[in-house]
Amino acid sequence: MDFLMSGLAACGACLFTNPLEVVKTRMQLQGELQAPGTYQRHYRNVFHAFITIGKVDGLAALQKGLAPALLYQFLMNGIRLGTYGLADAGGYLHTAEGTLSRPRSAAAGALAGVMGAYLGSPIYMVKTHLQAQATSEIAVGHQYKHQGMFQALSEIGQKHGLVGLWRGALGSLPRVIVGSSTQLCTFSSTKDFITQWEVLPRETGGATLGMRAGGGQAEGGPRGQCSRSRTEQQEASGVSDSLSLPYAPLVTSSQTVHLSPRASCPSSFTVLSHGVLTGGMEAG
């Protein structure tokens, strides 16, 4: 149930954040491999990008790539938060005295994040391709002209093989390790602190945990997101070796911060049992 609830909560947040992902992807690809001042800036800032995309591509374009975005969030955070929740419920994150072991918590968060991010990497790459597609008037980056998620996966697989579907995946793992371990360890530590000292009343504890733990992974996003977007958007010339690309995939994708309920949550936080709290990054 942890896997299902974590994934569904991530999908719920994605419905509202996907337009921001479209704008972010296009702004990151703008000026790729071009010297400053030598290209036309279609998107001057976030607000201008929203207006431009809505006017030229239509309002529906702000939700481009929604299908792979939802699937990625379900896989990535369902696996990540569900796995961490199982480890917590099984008592693997606590010492013999019953106190939280921060090294174990960080290690479990890192491992869970790596599993989710690696398995969902092909879906994230297709999401980037679809979100970058635009009319020639405001197009940035390589335009793949995919017709949909499944067609894109099939085309990439046929052209570059299975390895091509995981382009940039290994390079994304270092940031996922740092981001996921920090977020989930921060969540567990904050929950224990609030529980022990009864800092907040029952009805407000869960929301505050979501905000505090979410902030733990919100650091260090833009550079990693930009580099991965450009790496995945590039057209590999018949090879899937990342070293042949102008941008070696040494950083990760954005990753939305999500928090999952766990069976071991104390009764003072029963608000968590009704769903998964989500807070914003991406490690993407």
PDB file of N, CA, C and O in Angstrom, residues 6 11 13 23 26 39 42 64 93 110 148 152 154 166 196 212 214 221 223 228 250 267:
ATOM      1  N   SER A   6       2.206   6.301  -2.302  1.00  0.00           N
ATOM      2  CA  SER A   6       3.307   7.214  -2.623  1.00  0.00           C
ATOM      3  C   SER A   6       3.253   7.620  -4.085  1.00  0.00           C
ATOM      4  O   SER A   6       3.409   8.798  -4.439  1.00  0.00           O
ATOM      5  N   CYS A  11       1.711  11.617  -8.396  1.00  0.00           N
ATOM      6  CA  CYS A  11       0.968  11.921  -9.621  1.00  0.00           C
ATOM      7  C   CYS A  11       0.036  13.115  -9.400  1.00  0.00           C
ATOM      8  O   CYS A  11      -0.120  13.964 -10.293  1.00  0.00           O
ATOM      9  N   ALA A  13       0.478  15.657  -7.426  1.00  0.00           N
ATOM     10  CA  ALA A  13       1.281  16.883  -7.464  1.00  0.00           C
ATOM     11  C   ALA A  13       1.725  17.201  -8.881  1.00  0.00           C
ATOM     12  O   ALA A  13       1.789  18.370  -9.290  1.00  0.00           O
ATOM     13  N   VAL A  23       8.028  24.644 -19.009  1.00  0.00           N
ATOM     14  CA  VAL A  23       8.733  25.922 -19.080  1.00  0.00           C
ATOM     15  C   VAL A  23      10.201  25.747 -18.705  1.00  0.00           C
ATOM     16  O   VAL A  23      11.099  26.270 -19.376  1.00  0.00           O
ATOM     17  N   ARG A  26      12.255  23.978 -21.562  1.00  0.00           N
ATOM     18  CA  ARG A  26      12.522  24.824 -22.723  1.00  0.00           C
ATOM     19  C   ARG A  26      13.518  25.937 -22.415  1.00  0.00           C
ATOM     20  O   ARG A  26      14.368  26.278 -23.253  1.00  0.00           O
ATOM     21  N   TYR A  39      21.980  33.774 -30.445  1.00  0.00           N
ATOM     22  CA  TYR A  39      20.724  33.077 -30.684  1.00  0.00           C
ATOM     23  C   TYR A  39      19.566  33.938 -30.190  1.00  0.00           C
ATOM     24  O   TYR A  39      19.733  34.830 -29.356  1.00  0.00           O
ATOM     25  N   HIS A  42      13.694  33.095 -27.118  1.00  0.00           N
ATOM     26  CA  HIS A  42      12.241  32.998 -27.205  1.00  0.00           C
ATOM     27  C   HIS A  42      11.587  33.162 -25.839  1.00  0.00           C
ATOM     28  O   HIS A  42      10.443  33.614 -25.748  1.00  0.00           O
ATOM     29  N   LYS A  64       2.294  19.405 -22.073  1.00  0.00           N
ATOM     30  CA  LYS A  64       2.987  18.429 -22.913  1.00  0.00           C
ATOM     31  C   LYS A  64       3.810  17.479 -22.041  1.00  0.00           C
ATOM     32  O   LYS A  64       4.387  17.879 -21.033  1.00  0.00           O
ATOM     33  N   LEU A  93      15.881   0.937  10.342  1.00  0.00           N
ATOM     34  CA  LEU A  93      16.427   2.295  10.456  1.00  0.00           C
ATOM     35  C   LEU A  93      16.700   2.701  11.897  1.00  0.00           C
ATOM     36  O   LEU A  93      17.155   3.817  12.142  1.00  0.00           O
ATOM     37  N   ALA A 110      19.138   6.785   0.134  1.00  0.00           N
ATOM     38  CA  ALA A 110      19.949   6.804  -1.077  1.00  0.00           C
ATOM     39  C   ALA A 110      19.652   5.597  -1.956  1.00  0.00           C
ATOM     40  O   ALA A 110      19.475   5.715  -3.171  1.00  0.00           O
ATOM     41  N   GLY A 148       3.976  10.288 -29.313  1.00  0.00           N
ATOM     42  CA  GLY A 148       3.470   9.894 -28.012  1.00  0.00           C
ATOM     43  C   GLY A 148       4.532   9.135 -27.244  1.00  0.00           C
ATOM     44  O   GLY A 148       5.619   8.858 -27.759  1.00  0.00           O
ATOM     45  N   ALA A 152       7.607   6.964 -28.834  1.00  0.00           N
ATOM     46  CA  ALA A 152       8.949   7.476 -28.565  1.00  0.00           C
ATOM     47  C   ALA A 152       9.848   6.388 -27.985  1.00  0.00           C
ATOM     48  O   ALA A 152      10.997   6.227 -28.398  1.00  0.00           O
ATOM     49  N   SER A 154       9.537   3.188 -28.361  1.00  0.00           N
ATOM     50  CA  SER A 154       9.793   2.207 -29.420  1.00  0.00           C
ATOM     51  C   SER A 154      10.832   2.711 -30.403  1.00  0.00           C
ATOM     52  O   SER A 154      11.755   1.977 -30.792  1.00  0.00           O
ATOM     53  N   TRP A 166      18.441   4.319 -21.583  1.00  0.00           N
ATOM     54  CA  TRP A 166      18.982   4.746 -20.282  1.00  0.00           C
ATOM     55  C   TRP A 166      20.092   5.770 -20.458  1.00  0.00           C
ATOM     56  O   TRP A 166      20.970   5.881 -19.630  1.00  0.00           O
ATOM     57  N   GLN A 196       9.203  13.532  20.035  1.00  0.00           N
ATOM     58  CA  GLN A 196       9.824  13.471  21.360  1.00  0.00           C
ATOM     59  C   GLN A 196       9.515  14.700  22.195  1.00  0.00           C
ATOM     60  O   GLN A 196       9.224  14.592  23.391  1.00  0.00           O
ATOM     61  N   ARG A 212       9.485  20.903   6.048  1.00  0.00           N
ATOM     62  CA  ARG A 212      10.868  20.862   6.505  1.00  0.00           C
ATOM     63  C   ARG A 212      11.668  19.813   5.766  1.00  0.00           C
ATOM     64  O   ARG A 212      12.788  20.049   5.336  1.00  0.00           O
ATOM     65  N   GLY A 214      10.918  18.509   2.880  1.00  0.00           N
ATOM     66  CA  GLY A 214      10.982  18.868   1.479  1.00  0.00           C
ATOM     67  C   GLY A 214      12.127  19.823   1.210  1.00  0.00           C
ATOM     68  O   GLY A 214      12.792  19.734   0.186  1.00  0.00           O
ATOM     69  N   GLY A 221      19.506  22.243  -7.364  1.00  0.00           N
ATOM     70  CA  GLY A 221      18.727  21.722  -8.456  1.00  0.00           C
ATOM     71  C   GLY A 221      19.069  22.237  -9.843  1.00  0.00           C
ATOM     72  O   GLY A 221      19.259  21.452 -10.750  1.00  0.00           O
ATOM     73  N   ARG A 223      21.477  23.478 -11.861  1.00  0.00           N
ATOM     74  CA  ARG A 223      22.560  23.043 -12.730  1.00  0.00           C
ATOM     75  C   ARG A 223      22.399  21.583 -13.133  1.00  0.00           C
ATOM     76  O   ARG A 223      22.623  21.218 -14.285  1.00  0.00           O
ATOM     77  N   ARG A 228      21.128  17.583 -17.347  1.00  0.00           N
ATOM     78  CA  ARG A 228      20.476  16.341 -17.759  1.00  0.00           C
ATOM     79  C   ARG A 228      19.480  16.591 -18.881  1.00  0.00           C
ATOM     80  O   ARG A 228      19.362  15.800 -19.803  1.00  0.00           O
ATOM     81  N   LEU A 250      26.785  13.771 -16.260  1.00  0.00           N
ATOM     82  CA  LEU A 250      27.417  13.628 -14.950  1.00  0.00           C
ATOM     83  C   LEU A 250      26.562  14.183 -13.839  1.00  0.00           C
ATOM     84  O   LEU A 250      26.984  14.261 -12.700  1.00  0.00           O
ATOM     85  N   SER A 267       1.142   7.614  16.769  1.00  0.00           N
ATOM     86  CA  SER A 267      -0.262   7.963  16.678  1.00  0.00           C
ATOM     87  C   SER A 267      -0.484   9.465  16.642  1.00  0.00           C
ATOM     88  O   SER A 267      -1.510   9.929  16.164  1.00  0.00           O
TER      89      SER A 267
END
